[in-house]
Short mmCIF file of C-alpha atoms in Angstrom, two decimals:
data_model
loop_
_atom_site.label_atom_id
_atom_site.label_comp_id
_atom_site.label_asym_id
_atom_site.label_seq_id
_atom_site.Cartn_x
_atom_site.Cartn_y
_atom_site.Cartn_z
CA MET D 1 89.07 -56.34 25.63
CA GLU D 2 88.76 -59.90 24.37
CA ILE D 3 87.04 -60.32 21.02
CA GLN D 4 85.43 -63.62 20.13
CA LEU D 5 86.11 -64.80 16.61
CA THR D 6 83.40 -64.08 14.09
CA LYS D 7 81.63 -67.15 12.75
CA ILE D 8 79.76 -67.77 9.53
CA LEU D 9 76.90 -69.95 10.75
CA LEU D 10 74.96 -70.53 7.54
CA SER D 11 76.07 -69.66 4.02
CA GLU D 12 74.93 -70.59 0.51
CA GLY D 13 72.30 -72.87 1.99
CA ARG D 14 74.67 -74.85 4.21
CA ILE D 15 75.47 -74.79 7.93
CA LEU D 16 79.16 -73.96 8.32
CA ASN D 17 79.82 -72.74 11.88
CA GLN D 18 83.15 -71.57 10.49
CA GLU D 19 85.41 -68.97 12.05
CA THR D 20 86.47 -66.13 9.78
CA LYS D 21 88.34 -62.84 9.90
CA SER D 22 86.12 -61.14 7.34
CA ILE D 23 82.49 -61.55 6.35
CA GLN D 24 82.84 -59.93 2.93
CA LYS D 25 82.16 -63.30 1.32
CA ILE D 26 78.64 -63.54 2.77
CA VAL D 27 77.85 -60.03 1.54
CA ASP D 28 78.92 -61.10 -1.95
CA ASN D 29 76.84 -64.28 -1.67
CA VAL D 30 73.54 -62.54 -0.95
CA ASN D 31 74.25 -59.85 -3.52
CA ASN D 32 74.50 -62.60 -6.11
CA GLN D 33 70.97 -63.81 -5.20
CA ARG D 34 69.18 -60.50 -5.68
CA GLN D 35 68.30 -61.05 -9.32
CA TRP D 36 66.97 -64.56 -8.70
CA LEU D 37 64.75 -63.44 -5.80
CA HIS D 38 63.48 -60.49 -7.82
CA SER D 39 62.42 -62.87 -10.61
CA GLN D 40 60.16 -64.92 -8.31
CA HIS D 41 56.45 -64.14 -8.46
CA ILE D 42 55.11 -62.67 -5.23
CA ASP D 43 52.18 -65.09 -5.01
CA ASP D 44 54.62 -68.01 -5.35
CA LEU D 45 56.67 -66.59 -2.46
CA LEU D 46 53.53 -66.20 -0.35
CA GLU D 47 52.53 -69.79 -1.09
CA PHE D 48 55.99 -70.96 0.00
CA ILE D 49 55.87 -68.98 3.26
CA ASP D 50 52.41 -70.41 4.00
CA LYS D 51 53.79 -73.94 3.74
CA LEU D 52 56.89 -72.97 5.75
CA GLY D 53 54.78 -71.60 8.61
CA GLN D 54 52.87 -74.87 8.87
CA TYR D 55 56.14 -76.82 8.84
CA TRP D 56 57.69 -74.67 11.57
CA ALA D 57 54.62 -74.96 13.80
CA LYS D 58 54.66 -78.75 13.47
CA VAL D 59 58.38 -79.56 13.62
CA PHE D 60 59.38 -76.87 16.12
CA SER D 61 56.20 -76.88 18.22
CA LYS D 62 58.13 -77.50 21.45
CA GLU D 63 60.54 -74.61 20.84
CA ILE D 64 57.95 -72.18 19.50
CA GLY D 65 55.38 -73.22 22.09
CA ILE D 66 52.21 -71.18 22.42
CA ASN D 67 53.20 -69.05 19.41
CA SER D 68 52.68 -71.97 17.01
CA LYS D 69 49.03 -71.21 16.25
CA HIS D 70 49.78 -67.53 15.63
CA LEU D 71 52.70 -68.48 13.38
CA ILE D 72 50.44 -70.56 11.12
CA LEU D 73 47.76 -67.85 10.98
CA TYR D 74 50.14 -64.96 10.41
CA LEU D 75 52.24 -66.69 7.74
CA SER D 76 49.22 -68.02 5.84
CA LYS D 77 49.05 -66.84 2.24
CA LYS D 78 45.69 -65.17 2.81
CA ASN D 79 46.78 -63.22 5.90
CA LEU D 80 50.30 -62.31 4.80
CA GLY D 81 49.05 -61.33 1.35
CA LYS D 82 46.51 -58.98 2.94
CA LYS D 83 49.14 -57.49 5.28
CA LEU D 84 51.37 -56.91 2.25
CA ASP D 85 48.48 -55.30 0.35
CA ILE D 86 47.85 -52.86 3.20
CA ALA D 87 51.54 -51.99 3.56
CA LEU D 88 52.01 -51.45 -0.19
CA ARG D 89 49.13 -49.08 -0.89
CA GLY D 90 46.50 -51.73 -1.52
CA ASP D 91 47.93 -54.28 -3.96
CA HIS D 92 51.02 -56.47 -3.49
CA ILE D 93 51.22 -57.02 -7.26
CA VAL D 94 52.90 -53.61 -7.30
CA LEU D 95 56.06 -55.64 -6.54
CA GLU D 96 55.68 -57.20 -10.01
CA LYS D 97 54.74 -54.28 -12.24
CA PHE D 98 53.57 -50.68 -12.48
CA LEU D 99 50.06 -50.11 -11.13
CA ASP D 100 47.56 -47.28 -11.29
CA PHE D 101 46.75 -45.97 -7.79
CA SER D 102 44.39 -43.27 -9.11
CA ASP D 103 47.01 -40.57 -9.42
CA PRO D 104 46.04 -38.41 -12.44
CA GLU D 105 49.49 -38.77 -14.00
CA LEU D 106 51.66 -41.38 -12.29
CA LEU D 107 52.01 -45.15 -12.22
CA PHE D 108 53.77 -46.85 -9.30
CA HIS D 109 56.06 -49.86 -8.89
CA ALA D 110 57.72 -51.13 -5.69
CA GLN D 111 61.30 -52.39 -5.93
CA PRO D 112 63.25 -54.11 -3.12
CA ARG D 113 65.89 -52.00 -1.43
CA GLY D 114 68.51 -54.77 -1.57
CA ILE D 115 70.38 -56.21 1.41
CA VAL D 116 68.59 -56.29 4.75
CA VAL D 117 70.82 -56.83 7.79
CA HIS D 118 68.90 -58.05 10.84
CA TRP D 119 70.46 -57.62 14.30
CA ILE D 120 68.30 -60.07 16.26
CA ALA D 121 68.20 -60.09 20.07
CA GLY D 122 68.52 -63.43 21.83
CA ASN D 123 65.46 -62.90 24.02
CA VAL D 124 63.10 -62.38 21.05
CA ASP D 125 64.57 -64.59 18.33
CA ILE D 126 61.10 -65.82 17.34
CA LEU D 127 59.91 -62.23 16.81
CA GLY D 128 63.05 -61.52 14.78
CA ILE D 129 62.09 -64.24 12.33
CA PHE D 130 59.14 -62.12 11.20
CA SER D 131 61.39 -59.37 9.85
CA VAL D 132 63.27 -61.99 7.83
CA ILE D 133 59.97 -63.20 6.34
CA GLN D 134 58.97 -59.62 5.55
CA ALA D 135 62.28 -59.11 3.77
CA LEU D 136 61.75 -62.24 1.65
CA ILE D 137 58.25 -61.32 0.51
CA THR D 138 59.40 -57.82 -0.46
CA LYS D 139 62.14 -59.60 -2.46
CA ASN D 140 65.07 -58.42 -0.33
CA VAL D 141 68.00 -60.70 0.49
CA SER D 142 69.05 -60.95 4.13
CA ILE D 143 72.06 -61.22 6.40
CA ILE D 144 71.17 -62.16 9.97
CA LYS D 145 73.55 -61.06 12.68
CA ALA D 146 72.69 -63.79 15.18
CA PRO D 147 72.62 -63.48 18.98
CA SER D 148 75.04 -65.52 21.11
CA LYS D 149 72.36 -68.17 21.65
CA PHE D 150 71.63 -68.87 18.02
CA ASP D 151 70.77 -72.57 17.85
CA LEU D 152 67.00 -72.23 17.36
CA LEU D 153 67.37 -69.34 14.93
CA VAL D 154 69.78 -71.29 12.73
CA LYS D 155 67.60 -74.42 12.83
CA LEU D 156 64.51 -72.47 11.78
CA ILE D 157 66.24 -70.76 8.87
CA GLU D 158 68.09 -73.88 7.70
CA SER D 159 64.81 -75.80 7.62
CA ILE D 160 63.67 -73.62 4.71
CA LYS D 161 65.46 -76.16 2.50
CA GLU D 162 62.96 -78.82 3.62
CA ILE D 163 60.11 -77.03 1.87
CA ASP D 164 59.40 -77.26 -1.85
CA THR D 165 56.42 -75.91 -3.73
CA GLU D 166 55.52 -76.28 -7.38
CA LYS D 167 57.35 -73.05 -8.25
CA ILE D 168 60.05 -72.58 -5.58
CA LEU D 169 62.63 -74.97 -4.14
CA GLY D 170 63.60 -74.32 -0.53
CA LYS D 171 67.29 -74.84 -1.23
CA ASP D 172 67.17 -71.96 -3.71
CA LEU D 173 65.31 -69.57 -1.40
CA LEU D 174 67.65 -70.43 1.48
CA LYS D 175 70.58 -69.04 -0.51
CA CYS D 176 68.98 -65.61 -0.14
CA ILE D 177 69.77 -65.66 3.60
CA GLU D 178 73.16 -65.74 5.32
CA ILE D 179 73.64 -66.02 9.08
CA VAL D 180 76.72 -64.79 10.90
CA TYR D 181 77.75 -64.34 14.52
CA VAL D 182 79.81 -61.19 15.04
CA ASP D 183 81.13 -60.23 18.46
CA ARG D 184 79.94 -56.75 19.42
CA ASN D 185 83.57 -55.71 19.91
CA ASP D 186 84.57 -56.85 16.42
CA LEU D 187 84.10 -53.37 14.98
CA LYS D 188 85.66 -54.21 11.63
CA ASN D 189 83.00 -56.78 10.75
CA GLN D 190 80.19 -54.88 12.49
CA GLU D 191 81.02 -51.89 10.31
CA LEU D 192 81.26 -54.08 7.22
CA LEU D 193 77.73 -55.33 7.91
CA SER D 194 76.42 -51.83 8.47
CA ASN D 195 78.11 -50.25 5.46
CA ASN D 196 76.73 -52.93 3.14
CA ALA D 197 73.17 -52.74 4.47
CA ASP D 198 70.46 -51.14 2.38
CA ILE D 199 68.21 -51.68 5.40
CA ARG D 200 69.31 -52.11 9.02
CA ILE D 201 66.78 -53.79 11.29
CA ALA D 202 67.60 -53.75 15.00
CA TRP D 203 65.75 -55.83 17.59
CA GLY D 204 66.70 -55.42 21.24
CA GLY D 205 67.26 -53.23 24.26
CA GLU D 206 68.64 -49.71 24.44
CA GLU D 207 72.30 -50.69 24.69
CA ALA D 208 72.08 -53.11 21.76
CA VAL D 209 70.17 -50.66 19.56
CA ASN D 210 72.58 -47.81 20.33
CA SER D 211 75.57 -49.99 19.45
CA ILE D 212 73.97 -50.62 16.03
CA THR D 213 72.71 -47.14 15.19
CA THR D 214 76.10 -45.57 15.95
CA LEU D 215 77.82 -47.76 13.34
CA PRO D 216 78.73 -45.98 10.09
CA LYS D 217 76.24 -46.45 7.26
CA SER D 218 75.39 -45.21 3.80
CA PRO D 219 73.26 -42.04 3.75
CA PHE D 220 70.76 -44.05 1.70
CA THR D 221 70.37 -46.84 4.27
CA GLU D 222 66.93 -47.26 5.85
CA ASP D 223 66.84 -47.96 9.60
CA ILE D 224 63.98 -49.94 11.16
CA ILE D 225 64.27 -50.02 14.95
CA TYR D 226 62.23 -52.49 17.01
CA GLY D 227 62.95 -51.53 20.58
CA PRO D 228 63.56 -50.57 23.30
CA LYS D 229 59.93 -50.00 24.30
CA TYR D 230 57.62 -50.25 27.33
CA SER D 231 54.13 -51.75 27.45
CA TYR D 232 51.25 -51.83 29.92
CA ALA D 233 47.53 -52.58 30.24
CA ILE D 234 44.41 -50.80 31.50
CA ILE D 235 41.29 -52.63 32.69
CA ASP D 236 38.09 -51.11 34.05
CA GLU D 237 36.04 -52.38 36.99
CA LYS D 238 33.03 -53.42 34.91
CA SER D 239 35.17 -55.71 32.73
CA LEU D 240 36.69 -57.37 35.78
CA THR D 241 33.27 -57.87 37.34
CA GLU D 242 32.07 -59.64 34.20
CA ASN D 243 35.22 -61.49 33.07
CA LEU D 244 37.70 -61.57 35.96
CA GLU D 245 39.12 -65.04 35.38
CA LYS D 246 39.36 -64.74 31.60
CA ILE D 247 41.16 -61.39 31.76
CA ALA D 248 43.57 -62.65 34.43
CA GLN D 249 44.41 -65.68 32.31
CA ARG D 250 45.12 -63.54 29.26
CA ILE D 251 47.29 -61.10 31.20
CA ALA D 252 49.24 -64.09 32.53
CA ILE D 253 49.89 -65.21 28.94
CA ASP D 254 51.13 -61.74 28.00
CA VAL D 255 53.44 -61.63 31.03
CA SER D 256 54.80 -65.13 30.51
CA MET D 257 55.42 -65.01 26.78
CA PHE D 258 59.08 -64.05 26.28
CA ASP D 259 59.32 -63.61 30.10
CA GLN D 260 58.58 -59.89 29.54
CA TYR D 261 61.76 -59.34 27.52
CA ALA D 262 59.78 -58.42 24.41
CA CYS D 263 59.01 -54.72 24.07
CA SER D 264 55.33 -55.63 23.84
CA SER D 265 55.23 -57.42 27.21
CA PRO D 266 53.28 -55.66 30.00
CA HIS D 267 55.04 -54.56 33.19
CA THR D 268 52.16 -52.63 34.77
CA VAL D 269 48.41 -53.26 34.81
CA PHE D 270 46.25 -50.29 35.81
CA VAL D 271 42.78 -50.97 37.17
CA ASP D 272 40.17 -48.22 36.74
CA THR D 273 38.32 -48.55 40.05
CA ASN D 274 37.92 -47.03 43.50
CA ASN D 275 37.19 -50.43 45.01
CA GLU D 276 40.24 -51.89 46.74
CA GLN D 277 38.61 -55.32 46.87
CA THR D 278 38.40 -55.36 43.07
CA ILE D 279 42.16 -54.82 42.88
CA ASN D 280 42.81 -57.48 45.53
CA ASP D 281 40.60 -60.03 43.76
CA PHE D 282 42.27 -59.29 40.43
CA THR D 283 45.74 -59.62 41.96
CA GLU D 284 44.83 -63.02 43.40
CA LYS D 285 43.47 -64.22 40.05
CA ILE D 286 46.57 -63.09 38.17
CA ALA D 287 48.78 -64.88 40.69
CA LYS D 288 46.84 -68.11 40.20
CA SER D 289 46.87 -67.70 36.42
CA LEU D 290 50.63 -67.08 36.34
CA ASP D 291 51.14 -70.24 38.35
CA ASP D 292 48.92 -72.22 35.96
CA VAL D 293 50.67 -70.85 32.87
CA ASN D 294 54.09 -71.68 34.31
CA ARG D 295 53.07 -75.25 35.15
CA ILE D 296 51.03 -76.06 32.07
CA LEU D 297 51.70 -73.79 29.10
CA ILE D 298 54.95 -71.81 29.27
CA PRO D 299 57.49 -73.12 31.80
CA LYS D 300 59.86 -70.34 32.76
CA ARG D 301 63.38 -70.46 31.40
CA GLU D 302 66.29 -70.74 33.79
CA ILE D 303 67.46 -67.35 35.05
CA THR D 304 70.80 -66.08 36.34
CA PRO D 305 71.62 -65.79 40.05
CA GLU D 306 71.76 -62.01 39.56
CA LYS D 307 68.22 -61.90 38.22
CA SER D 308 66.99 -64.13 41.06
CA LEU D 309 68.54 -61.72 43.57
CA GLU D 310 66.92 -58.74 41.83
CA ILE D 311 63.50 -60.41 42.05
CA LEU D 312 63.98 -61.21 45.74
CA ASP D 313 65.05 -57.61 46.40
CA ILE D 314 61.95 -56.13 44.78
CA ARG D 315 59.74 -58.59 46.67
CA THR D 316 61.34 -57.42 49.92
CA GLU D 317 60.89 -53.75 48.99
CA TYR D 318 57.20 -54.07 48.14
CA GLY D 319 56.59 -56.46 51.00
CA ILE D 320 56.98 -53.34 53.13
CA THR D 321 55.29 -50.72 50.93
CA GLY D 322 52.69 -52.85 49.15
CA ASN D 323 51.46 -56.43 48.78
CA VAL D 324 53.36 -59.27 47.14
CA ARG D 325 52.07 -62.58 45.86
CA SER D 326 54.66 -64.89 44.40
CA SER D 327 55.73 -68.43 43.66
CA LYS D 328 57.89 -70.26 46.19
CA GLY D 329 60.78 -69.85 43.80
CA THR D 330 61.34 -66.93 41.43
CA GLU D 331 59.00 -68.16 38.69
CA TRP D 332 56.50 -65.29 38.98
CA THR D 333 55.72 -62.25 41.14
CA VAL D 334 52.59 -60.09 41.42
CA ILE D 335 52.93 -56.76 43.23
CA SER D 336 50.11 -54.37 44.16
CA SER D 337 50.81 -50.96 45.65
CA ASP D 338 49.48 -47.40 45.97
CA GLU D 339 52.00 -46.07 43.45
CA LYS D 340 50.49 -44.36 40.40
CA ASN D 341 53.32 -44.37 37.90
CA LEU D 342 54.44 -46.95 35.36
CA ALA D 343 56.52 -49.49 37.26
CA LYS D 344 60.19 -49.89 36.49
CA PRO D 345 60.62 -53.16 34.55
CA THR D 346 62.16 -56.06 36.43
CA PHE D 347 61.32 -58.50 33.61
CA SER D 348 61.22 -62.24 34.35
CA ARG D 349 57.46 -62.40 35.10
CA VAL D 350 57.23 -59.57 37.62
CA ILE D 351 53.96 -57.67 37.12
CA HIS D 352 52.69 -54.60 39.02
CA ILE D 353 48.97 -53.97 39.64
CA ARG D 354 48.05 -50.33 40.34
CA LYS D 355 44.96 -48.16 40.58
CA LEU D 356 44.52 -46.00 37.48
CA ASP D 357 45.10 -42.28 37.86
CA LYS D 358 44.25 -40.94 34.39
CA GLU D 359 45.79 -37.51 34.92
CA SER D 360 49.06 -38.98 36.17
CA LEU D 361 49.17 -41.54 33.36
CA GLN D 362 48.43 -38.93 30.70
CA LYS D 363 51.52 -37.01 31.80
CA GLU D 364 53.72 -40.10 31.92
CA ASN D 365 52.41 -41.53 28.66
CA SER D 366 54.24 -38.90 26.62
CA SER D 367 57.35 -40.78 25.55
CA ARG D 368 57.82 -42.59 22.24
CA LYS D 369 59.24 -45.36 24.38
CA ILE D 370 55.66 -46.57 24.99
CA GLN D 371 54.74 -49.31 22.53
CA THR D 372 51.76 -51.50 23.46
CA ILE D 373 48.76 -50.47 25.56
CA ALA D 374 46.16 -53.21 26.01
CA ILE D 375 42.83 -51.72 27.11
CA VAL D 376 39.81 -53.67 28.35
CA MET D 377 36.60 -51.68 28.67
CA GLU D 378 33.39 -50.87 26.79
CA GLN D 379 34.22 -50.17 23.14
CA GLU D 380 33.25 -46.51 22.88
CA LYS D 381 35.16 -45.61 26.05
CA ARG D 382 38.06 -47.75 24.85
CA PHE D 383 38.35 -45.93 21.52
CA GLU D 384 38.16 -42.55 23.25
CA LEU D 385 40.92 -43.50 25.71
CA ILE D 386 43.09 -44.91 22.92
CA ASP D 387 42.77 -41.67 20.98
CA ASN D 388 43.72 -39.58 24.03
CA LEU D 389 46.68 -41.72 25.04
CA THR D 390 48.19 -42.37 21.61
CA LEU D 391 48.29 -38.71 20.64
CA LEU D 392 51.73 -38.58 22.25
CA ALA D 393 52.77 -42.19 22.75
CA GLY D 394 51.80 -45.79 22.16
CA ASP D 395 51.65 -47.63 18.84
CA ARG D 396 49.50 -50.71 19.45
CA CYS D 397 46.32 -51.32 21.44
CA PRO D 398 45.59 -55.04 21.06
CA ASN D 399 43.36 -57.22 23.18
CA VAL D 400 44.84 -58.70 26.33
CA GLY D 401 46.33 -62.09 25.57
CA ASN D 402 47.61 -60.81 22.21
CA MET D 403 50.11 -58.20 23.33
CA SER D 404 53.22 -60.01 22.08
CA LEU D 405 51.75 -61.53 18.93
CA PHE D 406 53.58 -59.95 16.01
CA ASP D 407 51.48 -57.98 13.56
CA SER D 408 51.73 -55.31 10.90
CA PRO D 409 52.11 -52.43 11.55
CA TRP D 410 54.59 -52.90 14.42
CA ASP D 411 56.11 -50.10 16.48
CA GLY D 412 53.92 -47.65 14.60
CA MET D 413 55.23 -48.46 11.13
CA PHE D 414 54.58 -50.73 8.19
CA GLY D 415 57.93 -52.49 8.04
CA MET D 416 57.27 -53.91 4.58
CA ASP D 417 56.64 -50.44 3.16
CA ARG D 418 60.02 -49.37 4.54
CA MET D 419 61.65 -52.30 2.73
CA VAL D 420 60.82 -51.07 -0.77
CA ARG D 421 61.64 -48.10 -2.99
CA TRP D 422 58.77 -46.50 -4.87
CA ILE D 423 59.38 -46.09 -8.60
CA THR D 424 57.17 -43.81 -10.70
CA THR D 425 56.57 -43.26 -14.38
CA TYR D 426 53.99 -41.31 -16.34
CA LYS D 427 50.84 -42.81 -17.80
CA ASN D 428 51.29 -40.69 -20.89
CA GLU D 429 54.73 -41.15 -22.45
CA TYR D 430 54.71 -37.53 -23.69
CA ASN D 431 54.18 -35.88 -20.27
#
């Protein structure tokens, strides 16, 4: 089995792209930055990230695409500070000092866990950036194990040095992050990464996640797993009657963003109706919207011949058992059928439209593999359905059009809470 040489891509604030036999040096580098990062005030870090988000959205607008607006909003000091407050029991200043959270005896202080190692999947590198930001604002240093296509990831992280605020220089903050490419078969360096991680964050599919979680680790290491998950949407007839075009456009955005390779991308849309014409009209509108999105907003990335063949095969299959609407090429595919179950993911902008069978779905929606369920219906009915479905599975129920926009919590957990250790002391020194 051929092993590609491991490369240190970015170290001590500089792009290296240097082959190496051991990555111990980068572990030492980030360890040396822990005290400096800990000494930075949290509001100064939030101010820096706010400015960084605006810079990324402007300079990398072409690469980030439709996510640019969300990036600015999410990384704003006001929003990120509030997300941090919620994750850390109500007040992010707990990262700075002991606070009183109304316990009769105890005071609380949040300390960073230490080194966060991020295994970032190539198909969701933009999403992976958010876990790096969360590590920074909880004062953890980071090592990023980059995917094979790492150019954008490295450019985004390196550009941190371009930002300076009154209190923090980008070149100093950048030293708190190292980026390395390690071949999956290079077990020596994979294990070195894992054994030195205080937190392991894994983004990706089942095979990638399993290869990470089976690596040896300290018994005190915290694992945060983002994937593999499945997502879908439910829309009722009344909503389609009132807002058919708008809903179709938003579903098309959800399908097209990340080409369905994000765990939050929908693969099935259930329509709660007994009217076949409603389903047909909706299918037509989604097809048109997918075509518009591909031409105007999010052009589809080039795919492999194998994926093209898979798409053609599924079109042929459902051309017999259902109805298929598709582009002339393999840019997008909309399939309607009488099947009741969650469709097997094809990815690459293949979406299934099916009539909702609540009893059947309730049985199938029992796996923790379900992540995002977008539901469009009258609010009271929507909340009732969310409560019923998420008892066993499903972590997020956003609006359509927002399914793949990163938020906190994600995958049912507050990642930033998992990145700190909670320290306690007594209010009364004689207790």
